[in-house]
PDB file of C-alpha atoms in Angstrom:
ATOM      1  CA  UNK A   1      45.825 195.271 134.167  1.00  0.00           C
ATOM      2  CA  UNK A   2      42.288 194.122 134.921  1.00  0.00           C
ATOM      3  CA  UNK A   3      43.960 190.185 134.732  1.00  0.00           C
ATOM      4  CA  UNK A   4      46.424 190.801 137.182  1.00  0.00           C
ATOM      5  CA  UNK A   5      43.663 192.812 140.191  1.00  0.00           C
ATOM      6  CA  UNK A   6      41.459 189.882 139.872  1.00  0.00           C
ATOM      7  CA  UNK A   7      44.376 187.662 140.360  1.00  0.00           C
ATOM      8  CA  UNK A   8      45.072 189.911 143.860  1.00  0.00           C
ATOM      9  CA  UNK A   9      41.831 190.078 144.600  1.00  0.00           C
ATOM     10  CA  UNK A  10      41.555 186.001 143.629  1.00  0.00           C
ATOM     11  CA  UNK A  11      44.662 185.371 146.352  1.00  0.00           C
ATOM     12  CA  UNK A  12      43.404 187.592 149.239  1.00  0.00           C
ATOM     13  CA  UNK A  13      39.815 185.811 149.350  1.00  0.00           C
ATOM     14  CA  UNK A  14      41.664 182.746 149.337  1.00  0.00           C
ATOM     15  CA  UNK A  15      43.869 183.232 151.874  1.00  0.00           C
ATOM     16  CA  UNK A  16      41.912 184.698 153.729  1.00  0.00           C
ATOM     17  CA  UNK A  17      39.569 181.944 153.803  1.00  0.00           C
ATOM     18  CA  UNK A  18      41.992 179.613 154.907  1.00  0.00           C
ATOM     19  CA  UNK A  19      42.534 181.768 157.733  1.00  0.00           C
ATOM     20  CA  UNK A  20      39.883 181.986 158.967  1.00  0.00           C
ATOM     21  CA  UNK A  21      39.683 177.964 158.722  1.00  0.00           C
ATOM     22  CA  UNK A  22      42.410 177.312 160.226  1.00  0.00           C
ATOM     23  CA  UNK A  23      41.033 180.235 163.494  1.00  0.00           C
ATOM     24  CA  UNK A  24      37.779 178.224 163.261  1.00  0.00           C
ATOM     25  CA  UNK A  25      39.866 174.284 163.896  1.00  0.00           C
ATOM     26  CA  UNK A  26      42.490 175.564 166.013  1.00  0.00           C
ATOM     27  CA  UNK A  27      42.173 175.341 170.692  1.00  0.00           C
ATOM     28  CA  UNK A  28      44.100 175.608 172.889  1.00  0.00           C
ATOM     29  CA  UNK A  29      43.201 172.798 175.302  1.00  0.00           C
ATOM     30  CA  UNK A  30      41.589 174.377 177.353  1.00  0.00           C
ATOM     31  CA  UNK A  31      37.586 174.996 178.362  1.00  0.00           C
ATOM     32  CA  UNK A  32      35.716 174.314 181.146  1.00  0.00           C
ATOM     33  CA  UNK A  33      33.675 171.079 180.470  1.00  0.00           C
ATOM     34  CA  UNK A  34      34.989 168.085 179.477  1.00  0.00           C
ATOM     35  CA  UNK A  35      34.152 164.707 178.087  1.00  0.00           C
ATOM     36  CA  UNK A  36      36.402 161.515 178.109  1.00  0.00           C
ATOM     37  CA  UNK A  37      37.014 157.524 178.051  1.00  0.00           C
ATOM     38  CA  UNK A  38      39.394 155.105 178.651  1.00  0.00           C
ATOM     39  CA  UNK A  39      40.074 152.317 175.995  1.00  0.00           C
ATOM     40  CA  UNK A  40      40.446 148.956 177.675  1.00  0.00           C
ATOM     41  CA  UNK A  41      44.270 147.805 178.534  1.00  0.00           C
ATOM     42  CA  UNK A  42      46.275 144.436 179.527  1.00  0.00           C
ATOM     43  CA  UNK A  43      44.641 143.218 182.264  1.00  0.00           C
ATOM     44  CA  UNK A  44      47.295 142.552 184.748  1.00  0.00           C
ATOM     45  CA  UNK A  45      46.015 141.404 187.904  1.00  0.00           C
ATOM     46  CA  UNK A  46      50.176 141.497 188.619  1.00  0.00           C
ATOM     47  CA  UNK A  47      50.916 144.474 187.242  1.00  0.00           C
ATOM     48  CA  UNK A  48      51.102 148.436 188.134  1.00  0.00           C
ATOM     49  CA  UNK A  49      47.644 149.876 186.385  1.00  0.00           C
ATOM     50  CA  UNK A  50      46.350 153.310 186.870  1.00  0.00           C
ATOM     51  CA  UNK A  51      44.388 156.069 185.469  1.00  0.00           C
ATOM     52  CA  UNK A  52      44.872 159.140 185.729  1.00  0.00           C
ATOM     53  CA  UNK A  53      43.718 162.873 185.400  1.00  0.00           C
ATOM     54  CA  UNK A  54      45.320 165.448 185.366  1.00  0.00           C
ATOM     55  CA  UNK A  55      44.714 169.300 185.148  1.00  0.00           C
ATOM     56  CA  UNK A  56      46.328 172.508 185.244  1.00  0.00           C
ATOM     57  CA  UNK A  57      44.963 175.735 185.336  1.00  0.00           C
ATOM     58  CA  UNK A  58      46.200 179.238 183.723  1.00  0.00           C
ATOM     59  CA  UNK A  59      45.803 181.584 186.975  1.00  0.00           C
ATOM     60  CA  UNK A  60      42.924 180.963 188.293  1.00  0.00           C
ATOM     61  CA  UNK A  61      41.834 178.290 191.283  1.00  0.00           C
ATOM     62  CA  UNK A  62      38.988 176.439 191.299  1.00  0.00           C
ATOM     63  CA  UNK A  63      37.494 173.120 191.691  1.00  0.00           C
ATOM     64  CA  UNK A  64      37.252 170.816 189.152  1.00  0.00           C
ATOM     65  CA  UNK A  65      34.483 167.741 189.509  1.00  0.00           C
ATOM     66  CA  UNK A  66      34.548 165.038 187.986  1.00  0.00           C
ATOM     67  CA  UNK A  67      30.788 162.818 187.759  1.00  0.00           C
ATOM     68  CA  UNK A  68      30.505 159.243 186.271  1.00  0.00           C
ATOM     69  CA  UNK A  69      26.455 159.804 185.229  1.00  0.00           C
ATOM     70  CA  UNK A  70      24.801 162.141 187.203  1.00  0.00           C
ATOM     71  CA  UNK A  71      27.444 160.529 189.819  1.00  0.00           C
ATOM     72  CA  UNK A  72      29.758 163.601 191.283  1.00  0.00           C
ATOM     73  CA  UNK A  73      33.088 160.097 191.529  1.00  0.00           C
ATOM     74  CA  UNK A  74      35.631 164.046 192.264  1.00  0.00           C
ATOM     75  CA  UNK A  75      36.203 166.538 193.416  1.00  0.00           C
ATOM     76  CA  UNK A  76      40.384 168.795 193.166  1.00  0.00           C
ATOM     77  CA  UNK A  77      41.161 171.820 193.632  1.00  0.00           C
ATOM     78  CA  UNK A  78      43.129 173.256 190.373  1.00  0.00           C
ATOM     79  CA  UNK A  79      45.733 174.905 191.444  1.00  0.00           C
ATOM     80  CA  UNK A  80      47.500 178.330 189.190  1.00  0.00           C
ATOM     81  CA  UNK A  81      50.424 176.801 187.271  1.00  0.00           C
ATOM     82  CA  UNK A  82      50.641 173.221 189.158  1.00  0.00           C
ATOM     83  CA  UNK A  83      49.679 170.089 187.775  1.00  0.00           C
ATOM     84  CA  UNK A  84      46.737 168.181 189.666  1.00  0.00           C
ATOM     85  CA  UNK A  85      46.164 164.455 189.429  1.00  0.00           C
ATOM     86  CA  UNK A  86      42.664 162.591 189.909  1.00  0.00           C
ATOM     87  CA  UNK A  87      43.362 159.204 190.266  1.00  0.00           C
ATOM     88  CA  UNK A  88      39.723 157.476 188.459  1.00  0.00           C
ATOM     89  CA  UNK A  89      39.074 153.689 189.483  1.00  0.00           C
ATOM     90  CA  UNK A  90      39.799 151.016 186.901  1.00  0.00           C
ATOM     91  CA  UNK A  91      36.743 149.948 186.976  1.00  0.00           C
ATOM     92  CA  UNK A  92      34.577 152.825 186.536  1.00  0.00           C
ATOM     93  CA  UNK A  93      36.815 154.033 182.945  1.00  0.00           C
ATOM     94  CA  UNK A  94      38.329 151.129 181.594  1.00  0.00           C
ATOM     95  CA  UNK A  95      35.456 150.343 179.151  1.00  0.00           C
ATOM     96  CA  UNK A  96      36.215 146.233 179.173  1.00  0.00           C
ATOM     97  CA  UNK A  97      37.921 143.425 180.017  1.00  0.00           C
ATOM     98  CA  UNK A  98      39.920 142.468 176.714  1.00  0.00           C
ATOM     99  CA  UNK A  99      38.229 138.647 176.862  1.00  0.00           C
ATOM    100  CA  UNK A 100      34.837 140.210 176.700  1.00  0.00           C
ATOM    101  CA  UNK A 101      35.266 141.956 173.410  1.00  0.00           C
ATOM    102  CA  UNK A 102      32.485 141.961 170.870  1.00  0.00           C
ATOM    103  CA  UNK A 103      32.086 142.881 166.966  1.00  0.00           C
ATOM    104  CA  UNK A 104      29.664 146.427 167.178  1.00  0.00           C
ATOM    105  CA  UNK A 105      29.412 146.665 171.176  1.00  0.00           C
ATOM    106  CA  UNK A 106      27.673 148.657 173.027  1.00  0.00           C
ATOM    107  CA  UNK A 107      29.814 150.855 176.270  1.00  0.00           C
ATOM    108  CA  UNK A 108      27.895 152.393 177.971  1.00  0.00           C
ATOM    109  CA  UNK A 109      28.143 153.918 181.460  1.00  0.00           C
ATOM    110  CA  UNK A 110      31.996 154.686 180.530  1.00  0.00           C
ATOM    111  CA  UNK A 111      31.812 158.441 180.058  1.00  0.00           C
ATOM    112  CA  UNK A 112      33.458 160.069 182.560  1.00  0.00           C
ATOM    113  CA  UNK A 113      31.897 164.610 182.095  1.00  0.00           C
ATOM    114  CA  UNK A 114      35.258 166.313 183.817  1.00  0.00           C
ATOM    115  CA  UNK A 115      33.319 170.391 185.244  1.00  0.00           C
ATOM    116  CA  UNK A 116      35.424 173.328 186.769  1.00  0.00           C
ATOM    117  CA  UNK A 117      35.124 176.897 187.636  1.00  0.00           C
ATOM    118  CA  UNK A 118      37.696 178.511 185.524  1.00  0.00           C
ATOM    119  CA  UNK A 119      39.119 177.359 182.275  1.00  0.00           C
ATOM    120  CA  UNK A 120      41.799 175.119 182.278  1.00  0.00           C
ATOM    121  CA  UNK A 121      43.647 171.436 179.869  1.00  0.00           C
ATOM    122  CA  UNK A 122      43.128 168.257 181.054  1.00  0.00           C
ATOM    123  CA  UNK A 123      45.410 165.206 179.880  1.00  0.00           C
ATOM    124  CA  UNK A 124      44.645 161.485 180.571  1.00  0.00           C
ATOM    125  CA  UNK A 125      46.874 158.814 181.088  1.00  0.00           C
ATOM    126  CA  UNK A 126      46.099 154.832 180.620  1.00  0.00           C
ATOM    127  CA  UNK A 127      48.937 153.502 182.532  1.00  0.00           C
ATOM    128  CA  UNK A 128      49.770 149.349 182.426  1.00  0.00           C
ATOM    129  CA  UNK A 129      53.273 147.672 182.497  1.00  0.00           C
ATOM    130  CA  UNK A 130      54.692 147.489 178.098  1.00  0.00           C
ATOM    131  CA  UNK A 131      51.422 149.624 177.152  1.00  0.00           C
ATOM    132  CA  UNK A 132      50.851 153.070 178.212  1.00  0.00           C
ATOM    133  CA  UNK A 133      46.962 155.521 176.322  1.00  0.00           C
ATOM    134  CA  UNK A 134      48.296 159.122 176.266  1.00  0.00           C
ATOM    135  CA  UNK A 135      45.614 162.334 174.972  1.00  0.00           C
ATOM    136  CA  UNK A 136      45.255 165.550 175.690  1.00  0.00           C
ATOM    137  CA  UNK A 137      41.321 165.916 176.203  1.00  0.00           C
ATOM    138  CA  UNK A 138      39.484 168.344 174.494  1.00  0.00           C
ATOM    139  CA  UNK A 139      37.084 171.018 175.552  1.00  0.00           C
ATOM    140  CA  UNK A 140      33.031 170.410 174.437  1.00  0.00           C
ATOM    141  CA  UNK A 141      33.695 174.646 172.592  1.00  0.00           C
ATOM    142  CA  UNK A 142      36.418 172.846 170.946  1.00  0.00           C
ATOM    143  CA  UNK A 143      34.954 169.748 168.995  1.00  0.00           C
ATOM    144  CA  UNK A 144      31.906 171.289 166.960  1.00  0.00           C
ATOM    145  CA  UNK A 145      29.540 169.207 165.418  1.00  0.00           C
ATOM    146  CA  UNK A 146      30.622 167.657 162.684  1.00  0.00           C
ATOM    147  CA  UNK A 147      32.602 163.869 162.631  1.00  0.00           C
ATOM    148  CA  UNK A 148      33.793 161.912 160.330  1.00  0.00           C
ATOM    149  CA  UNK A 149      33.985 157.938 161.560  1.00  0.00           C
ATOM    150  CA  UNK A 150      36.327 155.956 159.062  1.00  0.00           C
ATOM    151  CA  UNK A 151      34.962 152.143 158.747  1.00  0.00           C
ATOM    152  CA  UNK A 152      35.074 149.104 157.784  1.00  0.00           C
ATOM    153  CA  UNK A 153      32.911 146.724 156.332  1.00  0.00           C
TER     154      UNK A 153
END
């Protein structure tokens, strides 16, 4: 009988610890502060290219501000239950042309900071002919402070 109670207690404890971890790891993508950067994409002057941010809001509408460094580069109004877009100039958000990439290069001042009055969801699109990158941009509060960087040496 004691073994059965102990076994039951261990199962409940283990299941509870998994559930609490899952709650911490989940994010619905909504927040008020976001950081993002866009990877390099095909650099062809004869092709339509764009970097676009998409904003969705719940019940509230409010201002969404996009910064590069300390400079405000965009201000849009997020409307409830609608998708609002903002086109980011490629030279502001794009990392660098492929030909100038070097190993261990640090790209400074290419991150965008997005903030809003109310919780929003932010998506990003880096579009070029035969090459597109899309992403859900996670809010700061869902990122945590411990990261794993896999690398090869």
